[in-house]
mmCIF file of C-alpha atoms in Angstrom:
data_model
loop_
_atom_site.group_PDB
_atom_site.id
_atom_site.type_symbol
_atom_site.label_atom_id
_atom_site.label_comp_id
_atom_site.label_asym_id
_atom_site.label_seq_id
_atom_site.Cartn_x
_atom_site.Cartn_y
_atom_site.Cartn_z
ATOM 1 C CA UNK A 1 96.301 77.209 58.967
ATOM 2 C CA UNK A 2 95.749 76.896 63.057
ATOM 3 C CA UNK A 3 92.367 76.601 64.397
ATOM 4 C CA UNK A 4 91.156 80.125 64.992
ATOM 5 C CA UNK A 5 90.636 80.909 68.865
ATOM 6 C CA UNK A 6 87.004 81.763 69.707
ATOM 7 C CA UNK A 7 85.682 84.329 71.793
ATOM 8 C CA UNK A 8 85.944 88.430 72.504
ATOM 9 C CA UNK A 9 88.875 90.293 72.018
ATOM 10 C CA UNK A 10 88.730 91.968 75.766
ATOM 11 C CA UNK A 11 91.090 93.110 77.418
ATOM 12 C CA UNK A 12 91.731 94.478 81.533
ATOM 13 C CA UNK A 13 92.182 92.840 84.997
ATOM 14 C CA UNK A 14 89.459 90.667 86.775
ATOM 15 C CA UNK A 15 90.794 90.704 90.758
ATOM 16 C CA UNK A 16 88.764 87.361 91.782
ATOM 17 C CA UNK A 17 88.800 86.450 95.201
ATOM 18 C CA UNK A 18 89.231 82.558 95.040
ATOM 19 C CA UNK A 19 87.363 80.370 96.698
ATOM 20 C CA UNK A 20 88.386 77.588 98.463
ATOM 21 C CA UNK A 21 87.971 73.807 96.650
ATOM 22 C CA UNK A 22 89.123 74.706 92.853
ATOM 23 C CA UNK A 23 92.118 75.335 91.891
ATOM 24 C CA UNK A 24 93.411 78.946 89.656
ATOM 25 C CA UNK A 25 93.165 77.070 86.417
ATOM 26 C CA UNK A 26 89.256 76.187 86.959
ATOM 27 C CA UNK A 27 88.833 80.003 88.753
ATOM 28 C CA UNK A 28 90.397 81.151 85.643
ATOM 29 C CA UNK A 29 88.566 79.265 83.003
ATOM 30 C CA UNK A 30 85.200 80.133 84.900
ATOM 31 C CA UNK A 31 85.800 83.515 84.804
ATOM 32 C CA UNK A 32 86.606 83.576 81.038
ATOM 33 C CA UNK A 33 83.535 82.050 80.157
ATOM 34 C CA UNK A 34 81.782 84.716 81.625
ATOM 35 C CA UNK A 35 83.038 87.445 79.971
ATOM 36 C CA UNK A 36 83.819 85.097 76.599
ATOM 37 C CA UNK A 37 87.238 85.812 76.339
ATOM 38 C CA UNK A 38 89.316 84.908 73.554
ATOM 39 C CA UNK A 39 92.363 85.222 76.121
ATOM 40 C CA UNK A 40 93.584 84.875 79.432
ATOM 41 C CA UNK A 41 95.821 83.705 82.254
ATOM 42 C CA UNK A 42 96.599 83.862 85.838
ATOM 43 C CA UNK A 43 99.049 85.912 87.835
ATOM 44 C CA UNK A 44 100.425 82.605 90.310
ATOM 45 C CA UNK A 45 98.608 80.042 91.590
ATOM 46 C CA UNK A 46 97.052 79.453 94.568
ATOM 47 C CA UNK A 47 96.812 76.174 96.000
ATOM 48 C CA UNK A 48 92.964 74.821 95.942
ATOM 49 C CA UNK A 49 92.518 75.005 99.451
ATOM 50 C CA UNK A 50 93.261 78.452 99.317
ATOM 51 C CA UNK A 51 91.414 81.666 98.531
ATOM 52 C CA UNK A 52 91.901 85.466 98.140
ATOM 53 C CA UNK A 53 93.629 87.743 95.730
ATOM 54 C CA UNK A 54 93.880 86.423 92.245
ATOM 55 C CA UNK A 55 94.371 88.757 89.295
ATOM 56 C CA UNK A 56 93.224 87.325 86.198
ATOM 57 C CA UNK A 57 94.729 88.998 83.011
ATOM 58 C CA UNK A 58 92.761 89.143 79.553
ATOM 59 C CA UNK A 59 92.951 90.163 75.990
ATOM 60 C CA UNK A 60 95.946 92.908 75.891
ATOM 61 C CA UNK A 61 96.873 92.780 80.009
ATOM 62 C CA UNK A 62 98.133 89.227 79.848
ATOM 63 C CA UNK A 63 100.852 91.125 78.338
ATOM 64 C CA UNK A 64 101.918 92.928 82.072
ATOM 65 C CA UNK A 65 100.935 89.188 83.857
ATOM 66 C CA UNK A 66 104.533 88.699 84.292
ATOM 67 C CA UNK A 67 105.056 91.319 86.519
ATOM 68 C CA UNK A 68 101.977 90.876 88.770
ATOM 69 C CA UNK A 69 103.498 86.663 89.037
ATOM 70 C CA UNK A 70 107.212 88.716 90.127
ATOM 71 C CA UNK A 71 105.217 90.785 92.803
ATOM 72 C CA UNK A 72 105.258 90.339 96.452
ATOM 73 C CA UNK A 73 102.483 88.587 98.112
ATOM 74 C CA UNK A 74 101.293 88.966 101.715
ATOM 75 C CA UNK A 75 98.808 85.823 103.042
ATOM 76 C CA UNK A 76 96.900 84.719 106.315
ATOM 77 C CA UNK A 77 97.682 81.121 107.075
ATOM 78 C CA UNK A 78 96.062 78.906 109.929
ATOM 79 C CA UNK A 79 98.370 76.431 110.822
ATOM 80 C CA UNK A 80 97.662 72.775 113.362
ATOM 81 C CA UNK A 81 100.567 72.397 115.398
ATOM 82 C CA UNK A 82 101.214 68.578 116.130
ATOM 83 C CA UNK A 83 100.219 67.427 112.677
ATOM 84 C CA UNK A 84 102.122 66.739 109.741
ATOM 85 C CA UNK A 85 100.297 65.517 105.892
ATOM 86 C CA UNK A 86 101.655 64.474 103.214
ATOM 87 C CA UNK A 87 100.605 67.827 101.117
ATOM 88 C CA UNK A 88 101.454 69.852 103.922
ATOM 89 C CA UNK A 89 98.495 71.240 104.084
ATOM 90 C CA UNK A 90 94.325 70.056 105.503
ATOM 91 C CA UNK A 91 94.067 68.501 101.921
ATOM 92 C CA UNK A 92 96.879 66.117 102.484
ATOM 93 C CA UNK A 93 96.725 62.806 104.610
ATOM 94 C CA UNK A 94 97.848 62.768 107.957
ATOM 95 C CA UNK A 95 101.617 61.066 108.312
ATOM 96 C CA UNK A 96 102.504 61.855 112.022
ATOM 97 C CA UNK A 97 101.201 63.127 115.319
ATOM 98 C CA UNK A 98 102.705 64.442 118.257
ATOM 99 C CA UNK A 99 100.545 64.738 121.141
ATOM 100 C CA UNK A 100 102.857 65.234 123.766
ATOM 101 C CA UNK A 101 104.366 68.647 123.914
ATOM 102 C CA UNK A 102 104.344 71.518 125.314
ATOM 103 C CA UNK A 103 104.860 75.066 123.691
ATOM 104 C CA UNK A 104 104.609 78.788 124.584
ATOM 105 C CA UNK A 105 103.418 81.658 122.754
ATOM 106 C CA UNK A 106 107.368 82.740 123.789
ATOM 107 C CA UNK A 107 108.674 79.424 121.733
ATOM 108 C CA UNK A 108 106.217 80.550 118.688
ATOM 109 C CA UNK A 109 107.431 83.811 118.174
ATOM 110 C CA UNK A 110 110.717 83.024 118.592
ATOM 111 C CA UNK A 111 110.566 80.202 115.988
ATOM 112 C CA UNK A 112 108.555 82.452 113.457
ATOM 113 C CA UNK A 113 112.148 85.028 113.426
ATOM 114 C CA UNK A 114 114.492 82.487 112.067
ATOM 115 C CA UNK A 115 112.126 82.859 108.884
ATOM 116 C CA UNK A 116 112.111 86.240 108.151
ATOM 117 C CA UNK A 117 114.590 88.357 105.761
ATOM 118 C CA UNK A 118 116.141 85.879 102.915
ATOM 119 C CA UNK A 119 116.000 82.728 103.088
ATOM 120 C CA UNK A 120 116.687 79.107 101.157
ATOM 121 C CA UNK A 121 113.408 77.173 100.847
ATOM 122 C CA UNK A 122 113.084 73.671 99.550
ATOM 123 C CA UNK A 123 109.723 73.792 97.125
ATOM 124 C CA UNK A 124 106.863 70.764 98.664
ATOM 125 C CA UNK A 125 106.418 67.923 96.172
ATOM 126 C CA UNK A 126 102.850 69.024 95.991
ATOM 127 C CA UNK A 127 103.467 72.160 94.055
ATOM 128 C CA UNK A 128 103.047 73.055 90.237
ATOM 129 C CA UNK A 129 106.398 73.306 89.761
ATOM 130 C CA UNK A 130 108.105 71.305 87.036
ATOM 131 C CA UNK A 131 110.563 68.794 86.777
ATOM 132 C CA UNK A 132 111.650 67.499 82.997
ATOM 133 C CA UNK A 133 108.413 69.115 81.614
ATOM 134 C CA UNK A 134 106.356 67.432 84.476
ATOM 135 C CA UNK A 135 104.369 69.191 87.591
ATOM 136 C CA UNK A 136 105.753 68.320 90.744
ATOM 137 C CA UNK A 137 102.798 67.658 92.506
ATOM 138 C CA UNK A 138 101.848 64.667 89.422
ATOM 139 C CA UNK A 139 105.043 62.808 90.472
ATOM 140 C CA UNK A 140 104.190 63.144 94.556
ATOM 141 C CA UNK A 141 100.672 61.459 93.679
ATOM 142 C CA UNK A 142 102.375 58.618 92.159
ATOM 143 C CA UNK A 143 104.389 58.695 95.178
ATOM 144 C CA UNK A 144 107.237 59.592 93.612
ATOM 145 C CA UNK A 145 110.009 61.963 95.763
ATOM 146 C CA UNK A 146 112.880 64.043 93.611
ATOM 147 C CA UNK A 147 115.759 65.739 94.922
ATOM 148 C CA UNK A 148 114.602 69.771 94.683
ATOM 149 C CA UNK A 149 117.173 72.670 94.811
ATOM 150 C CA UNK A 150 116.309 74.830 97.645
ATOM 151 C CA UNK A 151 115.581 78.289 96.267
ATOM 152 C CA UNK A 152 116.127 82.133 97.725
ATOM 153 C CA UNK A 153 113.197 83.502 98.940
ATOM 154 C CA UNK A 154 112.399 86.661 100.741
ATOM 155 C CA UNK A 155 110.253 87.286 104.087
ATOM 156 C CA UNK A 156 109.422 90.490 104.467
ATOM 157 C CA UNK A 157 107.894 90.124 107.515
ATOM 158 C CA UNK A 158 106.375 87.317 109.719
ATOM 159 C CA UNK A 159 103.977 87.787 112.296
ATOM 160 C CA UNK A 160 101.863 86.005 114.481
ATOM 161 C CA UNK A 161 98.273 87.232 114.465
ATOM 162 C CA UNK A 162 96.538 84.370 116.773
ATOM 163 C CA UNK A 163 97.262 81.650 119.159
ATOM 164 C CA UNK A 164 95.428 79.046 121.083
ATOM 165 C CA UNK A 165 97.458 76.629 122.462
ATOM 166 C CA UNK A 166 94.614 74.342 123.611
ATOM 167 C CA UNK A 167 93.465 73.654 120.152
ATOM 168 C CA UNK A 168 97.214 74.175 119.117
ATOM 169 C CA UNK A 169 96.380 76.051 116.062
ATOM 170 C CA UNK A 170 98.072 79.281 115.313
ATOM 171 C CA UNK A 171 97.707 81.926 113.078
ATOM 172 C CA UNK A 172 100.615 83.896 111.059
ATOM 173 C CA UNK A 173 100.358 86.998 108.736
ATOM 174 C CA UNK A 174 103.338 86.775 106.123
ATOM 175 C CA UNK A 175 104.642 89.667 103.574
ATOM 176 C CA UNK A 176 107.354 87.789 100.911
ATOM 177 C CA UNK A 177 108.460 87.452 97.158
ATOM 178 C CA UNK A 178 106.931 85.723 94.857
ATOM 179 C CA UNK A 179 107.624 81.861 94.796
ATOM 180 C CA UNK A 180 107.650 82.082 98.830
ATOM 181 C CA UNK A 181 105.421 79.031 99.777
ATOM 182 C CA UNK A 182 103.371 79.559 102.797
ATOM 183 C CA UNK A 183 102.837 75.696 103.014
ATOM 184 C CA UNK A 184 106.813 74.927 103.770
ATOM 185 C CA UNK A 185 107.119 77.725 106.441
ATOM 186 C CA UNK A 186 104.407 75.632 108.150
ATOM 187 C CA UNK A 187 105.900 72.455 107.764
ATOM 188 C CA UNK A 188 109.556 73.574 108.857
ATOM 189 C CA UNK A 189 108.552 75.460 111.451
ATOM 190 C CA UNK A 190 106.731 72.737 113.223
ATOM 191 C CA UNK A 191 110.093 71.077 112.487
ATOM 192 C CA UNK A 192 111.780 73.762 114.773
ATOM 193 C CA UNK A 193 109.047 73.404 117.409
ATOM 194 C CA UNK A 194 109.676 69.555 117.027
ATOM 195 C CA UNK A 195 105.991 69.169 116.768
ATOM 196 C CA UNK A 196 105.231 69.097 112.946
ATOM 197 C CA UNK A 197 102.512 71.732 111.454
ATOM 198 C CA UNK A 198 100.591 72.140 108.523
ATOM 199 C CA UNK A 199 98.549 74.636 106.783
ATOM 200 C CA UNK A 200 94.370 74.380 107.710
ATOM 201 C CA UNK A 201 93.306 77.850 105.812
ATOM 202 C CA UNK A 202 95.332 80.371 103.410
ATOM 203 C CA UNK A 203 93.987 83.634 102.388
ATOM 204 C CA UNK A 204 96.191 86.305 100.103
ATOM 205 C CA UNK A 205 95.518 89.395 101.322
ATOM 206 C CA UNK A 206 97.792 91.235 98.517
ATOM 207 C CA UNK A 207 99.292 90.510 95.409
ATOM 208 C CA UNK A 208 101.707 93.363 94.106
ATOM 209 C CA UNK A 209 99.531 96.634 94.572
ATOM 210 C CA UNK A 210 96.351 94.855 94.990
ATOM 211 C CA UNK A 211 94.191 93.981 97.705
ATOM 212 C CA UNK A 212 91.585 91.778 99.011
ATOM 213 C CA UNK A 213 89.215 95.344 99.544
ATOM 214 C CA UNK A 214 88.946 95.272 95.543
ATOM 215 C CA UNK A 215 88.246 91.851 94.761
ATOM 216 C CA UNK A 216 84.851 89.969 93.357
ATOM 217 C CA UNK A 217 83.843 86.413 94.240
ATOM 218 C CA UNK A 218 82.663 84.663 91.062
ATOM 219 C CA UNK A 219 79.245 84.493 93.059
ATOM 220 C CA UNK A 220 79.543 88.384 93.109
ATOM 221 C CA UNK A 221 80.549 88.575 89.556
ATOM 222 C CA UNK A 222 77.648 86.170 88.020
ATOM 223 C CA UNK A 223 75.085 88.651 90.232
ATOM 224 C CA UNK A 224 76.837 91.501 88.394
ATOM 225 C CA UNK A 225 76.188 89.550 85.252
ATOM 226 C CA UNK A 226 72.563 88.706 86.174
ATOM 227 C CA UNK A 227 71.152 92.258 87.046
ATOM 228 C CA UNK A 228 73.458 94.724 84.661
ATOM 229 C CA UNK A 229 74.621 92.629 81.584
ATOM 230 C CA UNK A 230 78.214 91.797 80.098
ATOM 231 C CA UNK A 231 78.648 95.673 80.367
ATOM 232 C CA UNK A 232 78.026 95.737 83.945
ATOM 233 C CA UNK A 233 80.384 92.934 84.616
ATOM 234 C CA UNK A 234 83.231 94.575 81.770
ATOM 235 C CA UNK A 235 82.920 97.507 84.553
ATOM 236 C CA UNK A 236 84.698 95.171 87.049
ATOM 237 C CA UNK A 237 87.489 95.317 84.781
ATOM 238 C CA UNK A 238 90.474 97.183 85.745
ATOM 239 C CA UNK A 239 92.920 98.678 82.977
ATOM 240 C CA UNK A 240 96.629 97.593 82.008
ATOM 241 C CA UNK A 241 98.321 99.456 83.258
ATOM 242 C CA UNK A 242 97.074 99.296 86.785
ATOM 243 C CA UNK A 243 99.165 96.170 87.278
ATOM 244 C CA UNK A 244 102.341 98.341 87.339
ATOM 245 C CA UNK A 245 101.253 101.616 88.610
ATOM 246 C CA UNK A 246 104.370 101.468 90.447
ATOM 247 C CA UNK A 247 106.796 102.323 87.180
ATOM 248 C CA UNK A 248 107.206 105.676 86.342
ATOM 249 C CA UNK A 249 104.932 106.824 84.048
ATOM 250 C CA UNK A 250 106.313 109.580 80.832
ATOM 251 C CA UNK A 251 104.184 111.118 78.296
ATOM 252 C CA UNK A 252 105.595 110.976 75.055
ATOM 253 C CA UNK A 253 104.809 113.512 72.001
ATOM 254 C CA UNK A 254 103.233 112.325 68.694
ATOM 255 C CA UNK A 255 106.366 111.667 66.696
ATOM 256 C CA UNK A 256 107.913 109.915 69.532
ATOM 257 C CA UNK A 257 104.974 107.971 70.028
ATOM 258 C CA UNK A 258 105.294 106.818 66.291
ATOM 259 C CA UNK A 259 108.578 105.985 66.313
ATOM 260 C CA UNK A 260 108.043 103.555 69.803
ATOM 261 C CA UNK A 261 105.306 102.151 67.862
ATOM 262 C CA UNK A 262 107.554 101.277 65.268
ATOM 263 C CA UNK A 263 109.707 99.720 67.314
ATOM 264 C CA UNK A 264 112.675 102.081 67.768
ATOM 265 C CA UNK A 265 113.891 103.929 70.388
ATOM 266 C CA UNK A 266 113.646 107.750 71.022
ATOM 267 C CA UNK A 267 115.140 110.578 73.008
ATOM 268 C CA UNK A 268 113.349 111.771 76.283
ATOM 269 C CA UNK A 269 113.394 114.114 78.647
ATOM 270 C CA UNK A 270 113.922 113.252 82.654
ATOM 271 C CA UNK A 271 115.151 109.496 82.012
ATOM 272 C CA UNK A 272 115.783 107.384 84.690
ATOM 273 C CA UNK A 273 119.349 105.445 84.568
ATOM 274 C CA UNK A 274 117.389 102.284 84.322
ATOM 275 C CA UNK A 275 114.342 100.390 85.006
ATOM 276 C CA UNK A 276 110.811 100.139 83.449
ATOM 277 C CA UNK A 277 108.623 102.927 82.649
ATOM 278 C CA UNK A 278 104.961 103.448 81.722
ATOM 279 C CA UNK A 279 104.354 104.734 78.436
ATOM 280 C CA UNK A 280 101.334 107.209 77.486
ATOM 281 C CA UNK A 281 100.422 109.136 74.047
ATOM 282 C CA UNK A 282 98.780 111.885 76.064
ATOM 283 C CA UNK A 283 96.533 109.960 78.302
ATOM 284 C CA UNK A 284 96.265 106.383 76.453
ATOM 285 C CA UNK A 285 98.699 103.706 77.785
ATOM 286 C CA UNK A 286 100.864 102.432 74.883
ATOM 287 C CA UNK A 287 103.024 99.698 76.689
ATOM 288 C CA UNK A 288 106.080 99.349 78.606
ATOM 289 C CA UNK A 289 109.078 100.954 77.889
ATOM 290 C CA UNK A 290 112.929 100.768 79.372
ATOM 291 C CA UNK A 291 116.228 102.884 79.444
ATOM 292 C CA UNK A 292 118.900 101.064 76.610
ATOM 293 C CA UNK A 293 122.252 101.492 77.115
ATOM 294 C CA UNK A 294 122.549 104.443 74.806
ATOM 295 C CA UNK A 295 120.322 106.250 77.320
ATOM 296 C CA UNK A 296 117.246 106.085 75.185
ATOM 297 C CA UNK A 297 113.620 105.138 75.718
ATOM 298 C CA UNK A 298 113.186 101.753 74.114
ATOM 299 C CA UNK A 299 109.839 99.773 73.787
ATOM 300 C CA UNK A 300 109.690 96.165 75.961
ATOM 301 C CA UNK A 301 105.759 95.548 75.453
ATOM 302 C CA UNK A 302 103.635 97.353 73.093
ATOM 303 C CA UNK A 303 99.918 97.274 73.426
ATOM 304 C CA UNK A 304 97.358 97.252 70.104
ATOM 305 C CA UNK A 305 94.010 98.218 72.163
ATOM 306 C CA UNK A 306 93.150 101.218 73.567
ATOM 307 C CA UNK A 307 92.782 101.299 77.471
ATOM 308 C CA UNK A 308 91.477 104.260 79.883
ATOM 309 C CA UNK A 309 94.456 104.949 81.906
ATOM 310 C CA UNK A 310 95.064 104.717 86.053
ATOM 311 C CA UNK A 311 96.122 108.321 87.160
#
């Protein structure tokens, strides 16, 4: 038999606003400790210098983290023209200066437009992406360089938000897909400027529906935890199916109900063609569901725990 997991069976979405200096694994496992949770994960990391939006799933709502990590992002980056590190970012040691240039506001703007809409990026070394089974950013600290496939991203939009060009730092507001790194827009557009960049403060303002407005430090969180209790911090807890208030949502009447919990797939009324849709038994959020190509509703994901739903 395999070791039994310990801790609570909870379940619902912690929005944590990271702060800078750990990175989303040690935010994560904080948090978890606090509320003793048997389960939980991330929804996309966010590099250690960074902070901001990061929803943490437990219990039943890891089961809809998939779709928060697919979401589009928007961030605030500060970004030192002239220098380029190693990390591409204020962590990272300083490879090359320029001193000598000289840039407008004009040049700036101009440079930020060849980055918006889709484009190919080529991921940093320092990221947690994997190569054979092994995180990019273990092989760049043994200073080791692979080849990486550049990869479609999208840029919603790209503006810049703040410039003073006697301290030469700038700073950009971004809205992209997921897997958009805010780091390589830095470096390559100092590349464009012919001055090098890198990234000296990040900040996620979004991340799919949610925003910075409804997020708790872990400072915040542990006060919660101090003057109410573990109930008082379980209220900071937002359901399921919040993390995909954007699919369409169908009621579904008792029989049908027992036959998606059984796995099969029923008739409904007003369909979509395709796509995801949220599934209630009267008000109670019973999982995910999608249109199969016999133009029934199918279950994807299923909960087992009973959440209050979002309206």
């Amino acid at each position: 038999m395999g070791r039994q997991k310990r801790g609570r069976d909870i379940s619902g979405i912690f929005l944590l606003d990271k702060e800078p200096g750990v990175t989303s694994n040690q935010a994560l496992q904080a948090v978890k400790r606090v509320f003793g949770a048997k389960k939980a994960g991330h929804t996309g990391s966010l590099d250690p210098l960074a902070t901001g939006v990061l929803p943490l799933c437990f219990g039943e709502s890891t089961k809809v983290s998939q779709y928060l990590l697919d979401s589009d992002k928007s961030y605030r980056a500060s970004i030192m023209l002239g220098q380029t590190t190693e990390t591409g970012d204020s962590d990272g040691r300083v490879i090359e200066t320029v001193s000598d240039f000289n840039i407008t506001e004009k040049d700036i703007v101009s440079a930020l437009k060849q980055f918006e809409g889709t484009i190919d990026q080529t991921p940093p070394m320092y990221s947690a992406l994997k190569v054979g089974g092994t995180p990019l950013y273990r092989l760049a600290r043994k200073g080791i360089v692979v080849e990486r496939e550049p990869r479609q991203v999208a840029v919603h939009d790209i503006k810049l938000t703040g410039c003073d060009l006697v301290s030469r730092e700038i700073e950009i507001i971004v809205s992209c897909s997921k897997g958009t790194y805010i780091r390589s827009i830095a470096e390559d557009l100092g590349g464009t400027l012919g001055c090098g960049g890198h990234i000296t403060a990040l900040r996620r303002l979004k991340a799919g529906k949610f925003e910075e407005s409804n997020c708790h430090t872990f400072y915040q969180l542990c006060e919660i935890l101090e003057r109410q209790g573990l109930s008082g911090a379980e209220e900071c807890l937002l359901p399921t199916d919040s993390a995909i208030i954007h699919f369409p949502k169908i009621k579904l009447p008792t029989e049908a109900v027992r036959w998606i919990l059984n796995g099969h797939a029923v008739n409904a009324n007003e369909l979509p063609e395709t796509g995801l849709l949220r599934m209630y038994d009267e008000n109670t959020f019973i999982g995910i569901g999608f249109v199969d190509s016999d133009g029934k509703l199918a279950p994807k994901r299923l909960m087992q725990s009973v959440h209050k739903p979002m309206d």
